[in-house]
Amino acid sequence: MAKVVSPYRDIDPKENSGSGRLKRVVPGVLCIVVLLVLAWKSLETLYDATAIISYTDSYSRKSYGAVSSTHYLATQAGIEVLKSGGNAADAIAVMQFMLGVVQPQSTGIGGGCFVLLYNRTANSTVAIDGREEAPARFHPNSFCAGAACAAGPCDCTDGPTAEFADLMAGGHAVGVPGVVRAMERLLKDHGSISFAASLA
């Protein structure tokens, strides 16, 4: 049987028949269907993780609040806090610490945060700065080239370090995490549960 010469491969005329084309199309269609199903499931997971979940008493229809986070397990933990009588500050702390477990690559006790809390009853807003801070021994000349400057305050006679890598690596470039302190302050000033309970 004659074959058609192709720059890519030899094509058998049988492959261009109806059954030949079907054999090539079916696997492609199946791959597309599988990819669409996987994409849909991924979107469902994303929706579940970021959706705001509200808790309403089924008897009185009174709403007790809503929480939202980037992971559904943290969101569920926040809802459980509200169900058990906790307030928004309690839910924030519990969700923050839960996120440190389920999303440690994105958030957790090794980083920083800002907390913005609105109290509708008092019509007041509170902001807590929980971002990282420089270490206690950090000083204006910490990045000078002289060895003495790394140990403490100096006059920086050797000039600043020239290499970017020297500025970004090492203990001097590491900020002291602020999440734990911010959650402790939040619970102390506005929470109804203890700091230890938020970690339980």
PDB file of C-alpha atoms in Angstrom:
ATOM      1  CA  MET A   1       0.000   0.000   0.000  1.00  0.00           C
ATOM      2  CA  ALA A   2       1.303   3.433  -0.923  1.00  0.00           C
ATOM      3  CA  LYS A   3       2.381   5.809   1.804  1.00  0.00           C
ATOM      4  CA  VAL A   4       2.450   9.597   1.812  1.00  0.00           C
ATOM      5  CA  VAL A   5       5.838  11.008   2.727  1.00  0.00           C
ATOM      6  CA  SER A   6       5.726  13.699   5.443  1.00  0.00           C
ATOM      7  CA  PRO A   7       8.579  15.822   6.731  1.00  0.00           C
ATOM      8  CA  TYR A   8       7.598  14.673  10.247  1.00  0.00           C
ATOM      9  CA  ARG A   9       6.646  11.004   9.805  1.00  0.00           C
ATOM     10  CA  ASP A  10       5.264   8.513   7.388  1.00  0.00           C
ATOM     11  CA  ILE A  11       1.473   8.620   7.331  1.00  0.00           C
ATOM     12  CA  ASP A  12      -0.425   5.515   6.441  1.00  0.00           C
ATOM     13  CA  PRO A  13      -3.553   6.361   4.409  1.00  0.00           C
ATOM     14  CA  LYS A  14      -5.496   4.188   6.822  1.00  0.00           C
ATOM     15  CA  GLU A  15      -4.748   6.734   9.550  1.00  0.00           C
ATOM     16  CA  ASN A  16      -6.589   9.404   7.576  1.00  0.00           C
ATOM     17  CA  SER A  17      -9.708   7.263   7.384  1.00  0.00           C
ATOM     18  CA  GLY A  18     -12.598   7.804   9.810  1.00  0.00           C
ATOM     19  CA  SER A  19     -11.402   5.163  12.275  1.00  0.00           C
ATOM     20  CA  GLY A  20      -7.812   6.442  12.098  1.00  0.00           C
ATOM     21  CA  ARG A  21      -8.842  10.011  12.926  1.00  0.00           C
ATOM     22  CA  LEU A  22     -11.087   8.736  15.727  1.00  0.00           C
ATOM     23  CA  LYS A  23      -8.145   6.882  17.288  1.00  0.00           C
ATOM     24  CA  ARG A  24      -6.201  10.169  17.384  1.00  0.00           C
ATOM     25  CA  VAL A  25      -9.079  12.386  18.548  1.00  0.00           C
ATOM     26  CA  VAL A  26     -10.435  10.244  21.405  1.00  0.00           C
ATOM     27  CA  PRO A  27      -7.253  10.378  23.572  1.00  0.00           C
ATOM     28  CA  GLY A  28      -7.040  14.142  23.038  1.00  0.00           C
ATOM     29  CA  VAL A  29     -10.673  14.654  24.041  1.00  0.00           C
ATOM     30  CA  LEU A  30     -10.194  12.461  27.112  1.00  0.00           C
ATOM     31  CA  CYS A  31      -7.153  14.512  28.153  1.00  0.00           C
ATOM     32  CA  ILE A  32      -9.131  17.739  27.811  1.00  0.00           C
ATOM     33  CA  VAL A  33     -12.009  16.326  29.875  1.00  0.00           C
ATOM     34  CA  VAL A  34      -9.612  15.199  32.625  1.00  0.00           C
ATOM     35  CA  LEU A  35      -7.942  18.629  32.686  1.00  0.00           C
ATOM     36  CA  LEU A  36     -11.317  20.381  32.899  1.00  0.00           C
ATOM     37  CA  VAL A  37     -12.395  18.168  35.810  1.00  0.00           C
ATOM     38  CA  LEU A  38      -9.111  18.820  37.639  1.00  0.00           C
ATOM     39  CA  ALA A  39      -9.444  22.569  37.034  1.00  0.00           C
ATOM     40  CA  TRP A  40     -13.027  22.530  38.312  1.00  0.00           C
ATOM     41  CA  LYS A  41     -12.009  20.656  41.475  1.00  0.00           C
ATOM     42  CA  SER A  42      -9.162  23.108  42.025  1.00  0.00           C
ATOM     43  CA  LEU A  43     -11.567  26.024  41.756  1.00  0.00           C
ATOM     44  CA  GLU A  44     -13.939  24.330  44.198  1.00  0.00           C
ATOM     45  CA  THR A  45     -11.100  23.900  46.683  1.00  0.00           C
ATOM     46  CA  LEU A  46     -10.058  27.524  46.236  1.00  0.00           C
ATOM     47  CA  TYR A  47     -13.632  28.673  46.757  1.00  0.00           C
ATOM     48  CA  ASP A  48     -13.976  26.542  49.886  1.00  0.00           C
ATOM     49  CA  ALA A  49     -10.729  27.931  51.272  1.00  0.00           C
ATOM     50  CA  THR A  50     -11.492  31.601  50.752  1.00  0.00           C
ATOM     51  CA  ALA A  51     -15.262  31.655  51.160  1.00  0.00           C
ATOM     52  CA  ILE A  52     -16.756  33.622  53.991  1.00  0.00           C
ATOM     53  CA  ILE A  53     -18.600  31.195  56.215  1.00  0.00           C
ATOM     54  CA  SER A  54     -21.333  32.582  58.442  1.00  0.00           C
ATOM     55  CA  TYR A  55     -22.800  30.970  61.513  1.00  0.00           C
ATOM     56  CA  THR A  56     -26.516  31.383  62.130  1.00  0.00           C
ATOM     57  CA  ASP A  57     -28.498  29.889  64.988  1.00  0.00           C
ATOM     58  CA  SER A  58     -31.023  27.551  63.342  1.00  0.00           C
ATOM     59  CA  TYR A  59     -33.681  28.338  65.954  1.00  0.00           C
ATOM     60  CA  SER A  60     -33.558  32.119  66.314  1.00  0.00           C
ATOM     61  CA  ARG A  61     -32.082  32.825  62.867  1.00  0.00           C
ATOM     62  CA  LYS A  62     -29.766  35.253  64.626  1.00  0.00           C
ATOM     63  CA  SER A  63     -26.395  35.637  62.939  1.00  0.00           C
ATOM     64  CA  TYR A  64     -23.349  35.312  65.146  1.00  0.00           C
ATOM     65  CA  GLY A  65     -20.814  36.488  62.612  1.00  0.00           C
ATOM     66  CA  ALA A  66     -18.690  35.442  59.681  1.00  0.00           C
ATOM     67  CA  VAL A  67     -15.043  34.595  59.162  1.00  0.00           C
ATOM     68  CA  SER A  68     -12.795  34.321  56.131  1.00  0.00           C
ATOM     69  CA  SER A  69      -9.287  33.010  55.572  1.00  0.00           C
ATOM     70  CA  THR A  70      -7.100  31.567  52.851  1.00  0.00           C
ATOM     71  CA  HIS A  71      -7.577  27.968  54.006  1.00  0.00           C
ATOM     72  CA  TYR A  72     -10.825  26.161  54.782  1.00  0.00           C
ATOM     73  CA  LEU A  73      -9.441  24.497  57.928  1.00  0.00           C
ATOM     74  CA  ALA A  74      -8.542  27.871  59.415  1.00  0.00           C
ATOM     75  CA  THR A  75     -11.966  29.206  58.427  1.00  0.00           C
ATOM     76  CA  GLN A  76     -13.652  26.245  60.141  1.00  0.00           C
ATOM     77  CA  ALA A  77     -11.571  26.865  63.267  1.00  0.00           C
ATOM     78  CA  GLY A  78     -12.732  30.485  63.321  1.00  0.00           C
ATOM     79  CA  ILE A  79     -16.363  29.437  63.006  1.00  0.00           C
ATOM     80  CA  GLU A  80     -15.963  26.988  65.888  1.00  0.00           C
ATOM     81  CA  VAL A  81     -14.675  29.844  68.044  1.00  0.00           C
ATOM     82  CA  LEU A  82     -17.769  31.920  67.250  1.00  0.00           C
ATOM     83  CA  LYS A  83     -20.047  28.930  67.865  1.00  0.00           C
ATOM     84  CA  SER A  84     -18.499  28.427  71.291  1.00  0.00           C
ATOM     85  CA  GLY A  85     -19.183  32.042  72.268  1.00  0.00           C
ATOM     86  CA  GLY A  86     -15.898  33.661  71.292  1.00  0.00           C
ATOM     87  CA  ASN A  87     -15.652  37.065  69.650  1.00  0.00           C
ATOM     88  CA  ALA A  88     -13.957  38.323  66.490  1.00  0.00           C
ATOM     89  CA  ALA A  89     -10.602  38.869  68.217  1.00  0.00           C
ATOM     90  CA  ASP A  90     -10.635  35.275  69.447  1.00  0.00           C
ATOM     91  CA  ALA A  91     -11.440  33.990  65.952  1.00  0.00           C
ATOM     92  CA  ILE A  92      -8.643  36.086  64.423  1.00  0.00           C
ATOM     93  CA  ALA A  93      -6.025  34.650  66.774  1.00  0.00           C
ATOM     94  CA  VAL A  94      -7.182  31.053  66.368  1.00  0.00           C
ATOM     95  CA  MET A  95      -7.275  31.348  62.565  1.00  0.00           C
ATOM     96  CA  GLN A  96      -3.827  32.977  62.487  1.00  0.00           C
ATOM     97  CA  PHE A  97      -2.273  30.145  64.464  1.00  0.00           C
ATOM     98  CA  MET A  98      -4.161  27.541  62.402  1.00  0.00           C
ATOM     99  CA  LEU A  99      -2.819  29.115  59.203  1.00  0.00           C
ATOM    100  CA  GLY A 100       0.671  28.677  60.621  1.00  0.00           C
ATOM    101  CA  VAL A 101      -0.012  24.925  60.642  1.00  0.00           C
ATOM    102  CA  VAL A 102      -1.864  24.461  57.349  1.00  0.00           C
ATOM    103  CA  GLN A 103      -0.042  27.147  55.311  1.00  0.00           C
ATOM    104  CA  PRO A 104       3.384  27.548  56.958  1.00  0.00           C
ATOM    105  CA  GLN A 105       4.937  28.613  53.657  1.00  0.00           C
ATOM    106  CA  SER A 106       2.720  31.711  53.554  1.00  0.00           C
ATOM    107  CA  THR A 107       2.075  32.766  57.131  1.00  0.00           C
ATOM    108  CA  GLY A 108       2.782  31.810  60.703  1.00  0.00           C
ATOM    109  CA  ILE A 109       4.618  32.673  63.876  1.00  0.00           C
ATOM    110  CA  GLY A 110       7.822  33.393  61.976  1.00  0.00           C
ATOM    111  CA  GLY A 111       6.427  36.447  60.189  1.00  0.00           C
ATOM    112  CA  GLY A 112       4.546  39.662  60.763  1.00  0.00           C
ATOM    113  CA  CYS A 113       1.027  41.001  60.411  1.00  0.00           C
ATOM    114  CA  PHE A 114      -1.288  43.971  60.732  1.00  0.00           C
ATOM    115  CA  VAL A 115      -4.566  43.689  62.627  1.00  0.00           C
ATOM    116  CA  LEU A 116      -7.449  46.052  61.933  1.00  0.00           C
ATOM    117  CA  LEU A 117     -10.372  45.576  64.301  1.00  0.00           C
ATOM    118  CA  TYR A 118     -13.664  47.482  64.126  1.00  0.00           C
ATOM    119  CA  ASN A 119     -15.973  47.514  67.145  1.00  0.00           C
ATOM    120  CA  ARG A 120     -19.474  48.346  65.932  1.00  0.00           C
ATOM    121  CA  THR A 121     -20.869  48.784  69.437  1.00  0.00           C
ATOM    122  CA  ALA A 122     -18.249  51.359  70.379  1.00  0.00           C
ATOM    123  CA  ASN A 123     -17.935  52.656  66.813  1.00  0.00           C
ATOM    124  CA  SER A 124     -14.157  52.489  67.147  1.00  0.00           C
ATOM    125  CA  THR A 125     -11.326  51.061  65.083  1.00  0.00           C
ATOM    126  CA  VAL A 126      -8.100  49.647  66.482  1.00  0.00           C
ATOM    127  CA  ALA A 127      -4.941  48.897  64.517  1.00  0.00           C
ATOM    128  CA  ILE A 128      -2.155  46.673  65.811  1.00  0.00           C
ATOM    129  CA  ASP A 129       1.236  46.750  64.097  1.00  0.00           C
ATOM    130  CA  GLY A 130       2.605  43.238  64.279  1.00  0.00           C
ATOM    131  CA  ARG A 131       5.176  43.550  61.509  1.00  0.00           C
ATOM    132  CA  GLU A 132       8.736  42.359  61.965  1.00  0.00           C
ATOM    133  CA  GLU A 133      11.165  44.686  63.716  1.00  0.00           C
ATOM    134  CA  ALA A 134      14.928  45.048  63.672  1.00  0.00           C
ATOM    135  CA  PRO A 135      16.852  43.116  66.346  1.00  0.00           C
ATOM    136  CA  ALA A 136      17.569  44.981  69.595  1.00  0.00           C
ATOM    137  CA  ARG A 137      21.290  45.333  68.767  1.00  0.00           C
ATOM    138  CA  PHE A 138      20.624  46.777  65.315  1.00  0.00           C
ATOM    139  CA  HIS A 139      22.017  50.302  64.858  1.00  0.00           C
ATOM    140  CA  PRO A 140      22.351  52.840  62.005  1.00  0.00           C
ATOM    141  CA  ASN A 141      25.791  51.531  61.017  1.00  0.00           C
ATOM    142  CA  SER A 142      24.980  47.812  61.206  1.00  0.00           C
ATOM    143  CA  PHE A 143      25.690  47.370  57.503  1.00  0.00           C
ATOM    144  CA  CYS A 144      29.124  48.965  57.538  1.00  0.00           C
ATOM    145  CA  ALA A 145      32.043  46.907  56.314  1.00  0.00           C
ATOM    146  CA  GLY A 146      34.101  47.095  59.500  1.00  0.00           C
ATOM    147  CA  ALA A 147      34.031  44.019  61.733  1.00  0.00           C
ATOM    148  CA  ALA A 148      33.476  46.221  64.796  1.00  0.00           C
ATOM    149  CA  CYS A 149      30.240  47.529  63.283  1.00  0.00           C
ATOM    150  CA  ALA A 150      28.750  44.059  63.227  1.00  0.00           C
ATOM    151  CA  ALA A 151      29.319  43.740  66.973  1.00  0.00           C
ATOM    152  CA  GLY A 152      27.838  47.095  68.008  1.00  0.00           C
ATOM    153  CA  PRO A 153      27.691  50.851  67.304  1.00  0.00           C
ATOM    154  CA  CYS A 154      30.709  52.199  65.434  1.00  0.00           C
ATOM    155  CA  ASP A 155      31.882  55.183  63.403  1.00  0.00           C
ATOM    156  CA  CYS A 156      31.814  53.240  60.096  1.00  0.00           C
ATOM    157  CA  THR A 157      35.319  54.252  59.034  1.00  0.00           C
ATOM    158  CA  ASP A 158      35.496  51.412  56.488  1.00  0.00           C
ATOM    159  CA  GLY A 159      32.382  52.601  54.668  1.00  0.00           C
ATOM    160  CA  PRO A 160      29.238  50.604  53.941  1.00  0.00           C
ATOM    161  CA  THR A 161      29.307  47.083  52.588  1.00  0.00           C
ATOM    162  CA  ALA A 162      29.174  47.137  48.810  1.00  0.00           C
ATOM    163  CA  GLU A 163      27.707  43.718  48.163  1.00  0.00           C
ATOM    164  CA  PHE A 164      23.928  43.334  48.112  1.00  0.00           C
ATOM    165  CA  ALA A 165      24.303  39.733  49.285  1.00  0.00           C
ATOM    166  CA  ASP A 166      26.017  40.978  52.443  1.00  0.00           C
ATOM    167  CA  LEU A 167      23.023  43.171  53.202  1.00  0.00           C
ATOM    168  CA  MET A 168      20.432  40.456  52.619  1.00  0.00           C
ATOM    169  CA  ALA A 169      22.073  37.468  54.324  1.00  0.00           C
ATOM    170  CA  GLY A 170      22.918  36.908  57.942  1.00  0.00           C
ATOM    171  CA  GLY A 171      21.420  37.791  61.268  1.00  0.00           C
ATOM    172  CA  HIS A 172      21.449  41.548  60.695  1.00  0.00           C
ATOM    173  CA  ALA A 173      18.961  41.224  57.848  1.00  0.00           C
ATOM    174  CA  VAL A 174      16.490  39.094  59.796  1.00  0.00           C
ATOM    175  CA  GLY A 175      13.558  40.848  61.412  1.00  0.00           C
ATOM    176  CA  VAL A 176      12.160  39.744  64.755  1.00  0.00           C
ATOM    177  CA  PRO A 177       8.746  38.136  64.049  1.00  0.00           C
ATOM    178  CA  GLY A 178       5.710  40.059  65.302  1.00  0.00           C
ATOM    179  CA  VAL A 179       2.736  37.722  64.818  1.00  0.00           C
ATOM    180  CA  VAL A 180       2.863  36.096  68.253  1.00  0.00           C
ATOM    181  CA  ARG A 181       3.159  39.406  70.086  1.00  0.00           C
ATOM    182  CA  ALA A 182       0.347  40.933  68.003  1.00  0.00           C
ATOM    183  CA  MET A 183      -2.003  38.029  68.764  1.00  0.00           C
ATOM    184  CA  GLU A 184      -1.106  38.211  72.451  1.00  0.00           C
ATOM    185  CA  ARG A 185      -1.893  41.948  72.490  1.00  0.00           C
ATOM    186  CA  LEU A 186      -5.106  41.439  70.507  1.00  0.00           C
ATOM    187  CA  LEU A 187      -6.423  38.829  72.933  1.00  0.00           C
ATOM    188  CA  LYS A 188      -5.327  40.769  76.012  1.00  0.00           C
ATOM    189  CA  ASP A 189      -7.072  43.979  74.923  1.00  0.00           C
ATOM    190  CA  HIS A 190     -10.060  42.664  72.945  1.00  0.00           C
ATOM    191  CA  GLY A 191     -10.385  38.906  73.323  1.00  0.00           C
ATOM    192  CA  SER A 192     -12.501  36.752  75.591  1.00  0.00           C
ATOM    193  CA  ILE A 193     -10.208  33.705  75.605  1.00  0.00           C
ATOM    194  CA  SER A 194      -6.663  33.339  76.895  1.00  0.00           C
ATOM    195  CA  PHE A 195      -3.584  33.304  74.719  1.00  0.00           C
ATOM    196  CA  ALA A 196      -2.994  29.668  75.705  1.00  0.00           C
ATOM    197  CA  ALA A 197      -6.545  28.754  74.668  1.00  0.00           C
ATOM    198  CA  SER A 198      -5.988  30.228  71.208  1.00  0.00           C
ATOM    199  CA  LEU A 199      -3.141  27.763  70.687  1.00  0.00           C
ATOM    200  CA  ALA A 200      -5.014  24.722  71.997  1.00  0.00           C
TER     201      ALA A 200
END
